[in-house]
Structure formats: C-alpha cells, structure tokens
Coordinates of C-alpha atoms (C1' of nucleotides) in Angstrom, one line a residue:
Chain A
M159 CA 105.4 126.6 108.9
P160 CA 102.3 126.7 106.8
V161 CA 100.2 123.6 106.3
C162 CA 99.7 122.4 102.7
L163 CA 96.3 121.1 101.8
L164 CA 95.1 119.5 98.6
V165 CA 91.4 120.3 98.3
R166 CA 89.1 118.4 96.0
D167 CA 87.3 120.9 93.8
D168 CA 84.2 119.0 92.5
D169 CA 81.2 117.7 94.3
S170 CA 82.9 114.6 95.7
H171 CA 83.5 116.5 98.9
H172 CA 86.2 114.2 100.3
K173 CA 88.3 115.6 103.0
P174 CA 91.4 117.7 102.0
I175 CA 94.6 115.8 101.9
Q176 CA 97.4 117.2 104.0
L177 CA 100.9 117.2 102.5
H178 CA 103.8 117.5 104.8
H179 CA 106.8 119.6 104.0
Q180 CA 109.2 117.9 101.5
Q181 CA 107.6 114.6 102.0
A182 CA 106.7 112.7 98.8
V183 CA 103.2 111.4 98.7
T184 CA 101.8 109.1 96.1
L185 CA 98.1 109.6 95.1
G186 CA 95.8 108.1 92.7
R187 CA 92.8 105.7 92.6
G188 CA 92.1 104.8 96.2
P189 CA 90.3 105.7 99.4
E190 CA 92.1 109.0 100.0
T191 CA 90.9 110.5 96.8
T192 CA 87.7 108.3 96.5
I193 CA 88.6 107.9 92.8
K194 CA 87.4 104.5 91.5
D195 CA 88.1 105.3 87.8
K196 CA 90.3 102.5 86.4
K197 CA 91.9 105.0 84.0
C198 CA 93.5 106.5 87.1
S199 CA 96.5 104.5 88.4
R200 CA 96.7 103.7 92.1
E201 CA 100.0 105.6 91.8
Q202 CA 99.0 108.3 89.4
V203 CA 101.0 111.2 90.8
E204 CA 103.8 111.8 93.2
L205 CA 103.4 115.1 95.1
R206 CA 105.9 117.0 97.2
A207 CA 105.0 120.2 99.0
D208 CA 107.3 123.0 99.7
C209 CA 105.5 124.7 102.6
N210 CA 108.0 127.4 103.0
R211 CA 108.0 128.5 99.4
G212 CA 104.3 127.7 98.8
F213 CA 104.2 125.3 95.9
I214 CA 103.8 121.6 95.2
S215 CA 105.8 119.7 92.7
V216 CA 103.9 117.0 90.9
K217 CA 105.2 114.1 88.9
Q218 CA 103.0 112.0 86.8
L219 CA 103.5 108.3 87.4
G220 CA 100.5 106.8 85.7
T221 CA 100.1 106.3 82.0
N222 CA 97.0 108.4 81.5
P223 CA 97.4 112.2 81.5
T224 CA 97.5 114.3 84.7
N225 CA 96.9 117.9 84.0
V226 CA 97.8 121.2 85.7
D227 CA 95.2 123.6 84.3
N228 CA 95.2 122.9 80.6
V229 CA 98.7 121.5 80.4
V230 CA 99.4 117.7 80.4
V231 CA 102.2 116.8 82.8
G232 CA 103.2 113.7 80.9
K233 CA 104.4 110.4 82.3
G234 CA 107.7 110.8 84.1
N235 CA 107.6 114.6 83.9
Q236 CA 107.5 116.9 86.9
V237 CA 105.9 120.4 87.2
T238 CA 104.9 122.7 90.0
I239 CA 101.5 123.7 91.1
K240 CA 100.9 127.0 92.9
P241 CA 97.8 128.2 94.7
G242 CA 95.2 129.2 92.1
Q243 CA 96.3 126.5 89.7
R244 CA 94.2 123.4 89.4
L245 CA 95.5 119.8 89.3
Y246 CA 93.3 117.3 87.4
M247 CA 94.3 113.8 88.6
V248 CA 93.5 112.1 85.3
N249 CA 91.9 112.9 81.9
Q250 CA 90.9 116.4 83.0
M251 CA 88.8 114.9 85.8
Y252 CA 89.1 115.0 89.6
P253 CA 90.2 118.6 90.1
Y254 CA 92.2 119.7 93.1
T255 CA 93.5 123.0 94.2
V256 CA 96.3 123.8 96.5
K257 CA 96.0 125.7 99.8
F258 CA 98.7 126.8 102.1
T259 CA 97.3 127.9 105.5
E260 CA 98.8 128.6 108.9
E261 CA 96.0 126.9 110.8
T262 CA 94.5 123.5 110.4
F263 CA 91.0 124.3 109.3
T264 CA 89.3 127.0 111.1
A265 CA 85.7 127.9 110.6
R266 CA 86.4 131.2 112.1
S267 CA 88.3 133.8 110.1
A268 CA 92.0 133.6 110.5
A269 CA 92.1 137.4 109.9
E270 CA 92.0 138.1 113.6
G271 CA 95.4 136.5 113.9
S272 CA 94.1 134.6 116.9
K273 CA 96.7 132.3 118.4
A274 CA 94.2 130.8 120.7
S275 CA 93.9 127.6 118.7
K276 CA 97.5 126.6 119.4
R277 CA 96.3 123.8 121.5
S278 CA 99.3 121.8 122.4
H279 CA 102.5 123.3 123.7
R280 CA 105.5 121.5 122.3
M281 CA 107.7 119.9 124.9
S282 CA 110.9 121.7 125.3
A283 CA 112.9 118.6 124.4
E284 CA 111.6 118.8 121.0
G285 CA 113.0 122.2 120.4
N286 CA 116.6 121.3 120.5
G287 CA 116.8 119.5 117.3
E288 CA 117.1 115.9 116.5
K289 CA 117.0 113.3 119.2
T290 CA 118.8 110.3 118.0
K291 CA 118.4 107.3 120.2
S292 CA 120.2 104.1 120.1
P293 CA 117.7 101.3 120.1
A294 CA 119.2 100.3 123.4
D295 CA 117.8 103.4 125.0
T296 CA 114.2 102.5 124.5
T297 CA 112.2 101.4 127.5
S298 CA 111.2 97.8 127.6
T299 CA 107.8 98.2 129.1
S300 CA 105.0 97.6 126.8
D301 CA 102.5 100.4 126.6
C302 CA 99.4 99.1 125.0
S303 CA 96.8 101.4 126.2
P304 CA 95.6 103.4 123.3
P305 CA 95.3 107.1 123.8
A306 CA 92.4 108.2 125.9
K307 CA 89.3 108.2 123.8
K308 CA 86.0 109.8 124.3
T309 CA 87.6 113.2 124.1
P310 CA 84.8 115.7 123.3
P311 CA 84.4 116.4 119.7
P312 CA 86.6 119.4 118.7
G313 CA 84.8 122.7 118.8
P314 CA 83.9 124.3 115.6
D315 CA 86.8 126.7 115.8
K316 CA 89.5 124.1 116.2
P317 CA 88.9 120.9 114.4
E318 CA 92.1 118.9 113.9
F319 CA 92.7 117.6 110.5
N320 CA 94.9 114.5 110.1
G321 CA 93.9 113.3 106.6
H322 CA 92.4 110.0 105.8
W323 CA 93.0 107.3 108.4
S324 CA 95.0 105.2 106.0
Q325 CA 97.7 108.0 106.0
G326 CA 98.1 107.8 109.8
L327 CA 101.5 106.2 109.7
K328 CA 102.9 109.1 107.7
V329 CA 101.8 111.4 110.5
S330 CA 102.9 109.2 113.3
M331 CA 106.4 108.6 111.9
Q332 CA 107.0 112.3 111.8
D333 CA 106.0 112.8 115.4
P334 CA 109.1 112.9 117.6
K335 CA 107.0 111.6 120.5
M336 CA 106.2 108.4 118.6
Q337 CA 109.8 107.7 117.4
V338 CA 111.8 105.2 119.4
Y339 CA 114.7 105.0 117.0
K340 CA 115.7 106.9 113.9
D341 CA 118.6 107.1 111.5
D342 CA 119.1 108.6 108.1
R343 CA 117.1 106.0 106.3
V344 CA 114.4 104.7 108.7
V345 CA 112.4 105.5 111.7
V346 CA 110.9 103.1 114.3
I347 CA 107.6 103.7 116.1
K348 CA 105.6 101.6 118.5
D349 CA 102.4 100.4 116.9
K350 CA 99.6 102.6 118.2
Y351 CA 97.4 99.5 118.8
P352 CA 100.0 96.8 119.5
K353 CA 98.8 93.2 119.0
A354 CA 101.4 91.8 121.4
R355 CA 103.6 92.9 124.3
Y356 CA 106.1 94.3 121.9
H357 CA 105.1 95.6 118.5
W358 CA 107.2 98.0 116.5
L359 CA 107.0 99.4 113.0
V360 CA 110.1 100.1 111.0
L361 CA 109.4 102.7 108.3
P362 CA 111.6 104.1 105.6
W363 CA 111.8 107.9 105.3
D364 CA 111.4 107.5 101.6
S365 CA 107.8 107.3 100.6
I366 CA 107.2 103.8 99.3
S367 CA 103.4 103.2 99.2
S368 CA 103.3 99.5 99.3
L369 CA 105.1 96.2 98.6
K370 CA 104.1 96.5 95.0
A371 CA 106.1 99.7 94.6
L372 CA 109.3 98.0 95.7
R373 CA 112.1 97.9 93.1
P374 CA 115.4 96.0 93.0
D375 CA 117.3 99.0 94.3
H376 CA 115.2 98.9 97.5
V377 CA 116.9 95.7 98.6
D378 CA 119.6 97.6 100.5
L379 CA 116.9 99.6 102.3
L380 CA 114.9 96.5 103.2
E381 CA 117.9 94.8 104.5
H382 CA 118.7 97.8 106.6
M383 CA 115.1 97.8 107.9
Q384 CA 115.5 94.2 108.9
R385 CA 118.8 95.0 110.7
V386 CA 117.1 97.8 112.6
G387 CA 114.3 95.4 113.5
D388 CA 116.9 92.9 114.8
Q389 CA 118.4 95.6 116.9
M390 CA 114.9 96.4 118.4
V391 CA 114.6 92.8 119.4
Q392 CA 118.1 92.6 120.8
Q393 CA 117.5 95.7 123.0
C394 CA 114.4 94.2 124.5
R395 CA 115.4 93.4 128.0
D396 CA 112.3 91.4 129.0
A397 CA 113.1 88.8 131.7
H398 CA 111.0 86.3 129.7
K399 CA 112.0 87.5 126.3
P400 CA 109.5 86.2 123.8
H401 CA 110.1 85.0 120.3
F402 CA 109.8 87.6 117.6
R403 CA 108.8 87.7 114.0
M404 CA 109.5 90.4 111.4
G405 CA 107.4 90.8 108.3
Y406 CA 105.0 92.7 106.2
H407 CA 101.2 92.4 105.7
A408 CA 100.4 91.1 102.3
I409 CA 97.7 93.8 101.9
P410 CA 98.2 96.4 104.6
S411 CA 95.5 98.9 105.4
M412 CA 97.9 101.7 106.1
S413 CA 99.8 103.5 103.4
H414 CA 103.6 103.6 103.5
V415 CA 105.7 100.4 103.6
H416 CA 106.2 99.3 107.2
L417 CA 107.9 96.3 108.7
H418 CA 106.2 94.7 111.7
V419 CA 108.5 93.6 114.5
I420 CA 106.2 91.7 116.8
S421 CA 106.6 89.4 119.8
Q422 CA 104.8 86.1 119.5
D423 CA 103.0 86.2 122.8
F424 CA 100.1 88.1 121.2
D425 CA 99.2 89.2 124.7
S426 CA 97.4 92.4 124.1
P427 CA 93.9 93.9 124.6
C428 CA 94.3 95.5 121.2
L429 CA 94.1 92.1 119.5
K430 CA 90.4 91.8 119.2
N431 CA 89.3 89.9 116.1
K432 CA 89.9 87.3 113.5
K433 CA 91.4 89.7 111.1
H434 CA 94.0 90.8 113.7
W435 CA 94.9 87.3 114.5
N436 CA 95.1 85.9 111.0
S437 CA 97.1 88.9 109.7
F438 CA 100.0 87.8 111.9
T439 CA 99.6 84.1 112.0
T440 CA 98.8 83.0 108.4
D441 CA 100.7 83.6 105.2
Y442 CA 99.1 87.0 105.1
F443 CA 102.2 87.9 107.2
V444 CA 105.1 87.7 104.8
E445 CA 108.5 87.3 106.5
S446 CA 110.9 90.1 105.9
Q447 CA 113.5 87.8 104.5
D448 CA 111.1 86.3 102.1
V449 CA 110.2 89.8 100.8
V450 CA 113.9 90.5 100.3
A451 CA 114.5 87.2 98.6
M452 CA 111.6 87.7 96.3
L453 CA 112.7 91.2 95.4
E454 CA 116.2 89.9 94.6
R455 CA 114.9 86.9 92.6
D456 CA 112.1 88.6 90.7
G457 CA 112.9 92.2 90.8
Q458 CA 109.5 92.9 92.4
V459 CA 107.2 91.7 95.2
T460 CA 103.9 90.1 94.4
V461 CA 101.3 88.9 96.8
K462 CA 98.7 86.2 96.1
E463 CA 95.4 87.6 95.0
A464 CA 93.7 85.4 97.5
A465 CA 95.6 86.9 100.4
S466 CA 92.6 88.6 101.8
E467 CA 90.8 85.3 102.1
L468 CA 93.5 84.2 104.6
L469 CA 92.0 86.7 107.0
K470 CA 88.8 84.7 107.1
L471 CA 90.5 81.4 108.1
P472 CA 89.4 79.7 111.3
L473 CA 91.3 80.8 114.5
R474 CA 94.2 78.5 114.9
C475 CA 96.9 78.6 117.6
H476 CA 100.2 79.6 116.1
E477 CA 102.0 77.3 118.6
C478 CA 100.1 74.0 118.5
R479 CA 97.8 74.6 115.5
K480 CA 94.8 73.8 117.6
E481 CA 91.6 75.5 116.3
Q482 CA 89.8 77.8 118.7
P483 CA 86.1 78.7 118.4
T484 CA 86.3 82.4 119.4
I485 CA 88.8 85.1 120.2
P486 CA 88.2 85.0 124.0
K487 CA 88.7 81.2 123.9
L488 CA 91.9 81.7 121.8
K489 CA 93.2 84.2 124.3
E490 CA 92.6 81.7 127.1
H491 CA 94.3 79.0 125.2
L492 CA 97.4 81.3 124.5
K493 CA 97.9 81.5 128.2
T494 CA 98.6 77.7 128.3
H495 CA 101.7 78.3 126.1
Q496 CA 102.9 81.3 128.2
S497 CA 105.9 80.8 130.4
V498 CA 104.7 83.5 132.8
Chain B
dG109 C1' 93.4 100.9 110.7
dT110 C1' 89.4 101.6 114.8
dT111 C1' 84.7 102.1 116.6
dC112 C1' 80.0 100.9 116.8
dT113 C1' 76.3 97.9 116.9
dA114 C1' 72.7 94.6 114.9
dG115 C1' 71.9 90.2 115.1
dA116 C1' 73.8 85.5 115.2
dA117 C1' 75.3 82.2 118.4
dC118 C1' 75.1 80.3 122.6
Chain C
dG165 C1' 69.3 86.4 128.9
dT166 C1' 74.7 87.3 127.5
dT167 C1' 78.6 86.8 124.4
dC168 C1' 80.7 87.4 120.2
dT169 C1' 81.3 88.4 115.4
dA170 C1' 81.1 90.9 111.2
dG171 C1' 80.0 94.6 108.4
dA172 C1' 79.2 99.6 108.0
dA173 C1' 80.9 104.0 109.0
dC174 C1' 84.5 106.7 109.9

DNA sequence: GTTCTAGAAC
DNA sequence: GTTCTAGAAC
C-alpha cells in the first residue's frame, strides 16, 4: 500500500509527516509541525489518508481558517486534498502538499522499480490476518532491554522515516509485533522503555490526542480501557506479583491518549532520571478512575497548570516517603522494600 | 519520549 | 579523580 506523506512546503524544512491509512491524525500548533503561531489551534485539523485511493480528507477543528488552495475549509467542515493541491494550516500560512509514494523516502530514483530496499521480511504469522490474543496468552517475563542501538546510520538509499518522535505510539500500536492484546476498541502494547518489571500501555484505536480532547461520550471507552488494564494485571502470573497502578500522565510527551499500567517495583534499567520517577510517583500520574470521575463530573479533563513542576520535586520513595539524594541511591533504597 | 555530554557535585 | 544531573538535540 502506498505511504502517505504530508510535506511542508515553505522554508521551515521540518520532516514530512506520515499518515497511516484510514487513521485519523490531529495536527496543529506543536512540535510535529513546528508551528508556534497562536492563531493556529493545537488541534487545527483532523486528517485521514486513504492510501489506496490517494487522497486525504481534512476537517477543520480550529476557529481560524484552514485552506485547501484558495478555498477556506470552515470550522466543522470536511474536504479532500489530492496530490497537487496545497493545504494551508491556518490563515493561508504553513503550506503542505500531499505525496503518496510506495517507498519511504528514497534518494535514488524509484523509477528503476528496485525492490532491494524492502529491508524486513514480514513474519509469516503476520500474513494470516488478525491475531487476537486473550490477555491471558501474554508472557509474563518482563522484557526491558530496548532494541539494539548503535545500528549504523541508514544508507542514503534507504533511510527509514517514522515521523516525529512524539508520534511513536501511533506507529507502535499498529505494529502486530508490539501488540499484546487487542479488541475492537483498544490495543495494548508493552512500553518500549518500561519503567518497571511490568509496564503496558492501553491505547484506543480512535485518535484522541490528549486528555484535553476527552469528551463525555468517551467515558465508556475509558472504562473499557481500565477493564482491559485490569485484565492485563490479572493475567500477570508473577510468583511475587507486585502492586500495580493505572493512570495517565498529566502532560504526556507522546501523542495519542494512553493508559499506563505499571507495576510498583520500578525495577528497571530504563528508569533513569528524576522526570521518569516523578512522572509515576507524584500527582503528575493521574489515576484512571480519577480521570473517569472528572470526565463524568465536569464533562472534560483538566490538569493543573503547574503539573510540569511536579517533575522537579525531590526524589521521594513511593513506599515510605523517604527522600533520596540521587537516582542510584533511590534504586538502592527501593531494594529494601522488595520482597525478592 | 531517548541520547548525549558539559559541568556540577562529590 | 568519578558520579550524576540537567539541558540541548534529535
């Protein structure tokens, strides 16, 4: 299937944004577009690519005008963009064009029809359609080692494009090799850099950019995510089953709402700094049930503006509240609470 | 989000 | 001298 790329068309030169087939993506002011203009909403447009038919549908979410060529889309309206047409994110500025290409960025001409750059052969298991696991099927061994690094930089003829790092979850959740559970509404993946022996992420298939985008009719979905998280905990057959917490980061770095399901041992080489620690052990970590309750009560979820300050708090043990001077000392201290 | 590294802390 | 953090770059 062709790959859809949204290419910035002025001199900002930010990397093209890859759109996955029929997956809604919200774009606006933010790191992916490098747009800092306050006239542009953080959720200015919703885009959905049809890679088979070769167009993108765009819906204007923000108040200020998004254009396709000279035509204003208008808030709430939806139009299509085809290759050759130009999308202006807001106020006739920040132009983008659409490209559909078979290959992910090749410096060499694709005209030769070279198939040499098909680097990875898909595993046969992937070919036979959906694999739908029960959560009970998942292995219980924690696999924390991040993928081998120090791979040589990709050659000029086959760089791999995965979009801005903040979009990484959207890529991972689509990868069958990452999925440990899925149903019609959510998918569960292991956190790529787990901060504890067990650390899963529950993600809705629907594109919900952040807690701020949650609406009252998402309550059902959030409760389902919580139930699936519960199931993940229940299927964990660790002899010394740790305590778990489920919740959301107040200000997550990664796009796409994701529920953390994390064991409270925090025994992981991937937990390396104060930000990691405080993001799971202060109020920066908002319990799933609190998010649901807030959404039911207020019809929306708001986080304290000062939430990011919580990440700078001194390192304090989550069990006994004792303050620790450094991360290595904290890790030593955590062992005193461990039953194994 | 991670990696890298300068320089602070010890 | 080494360890560790924090900020820049990605």
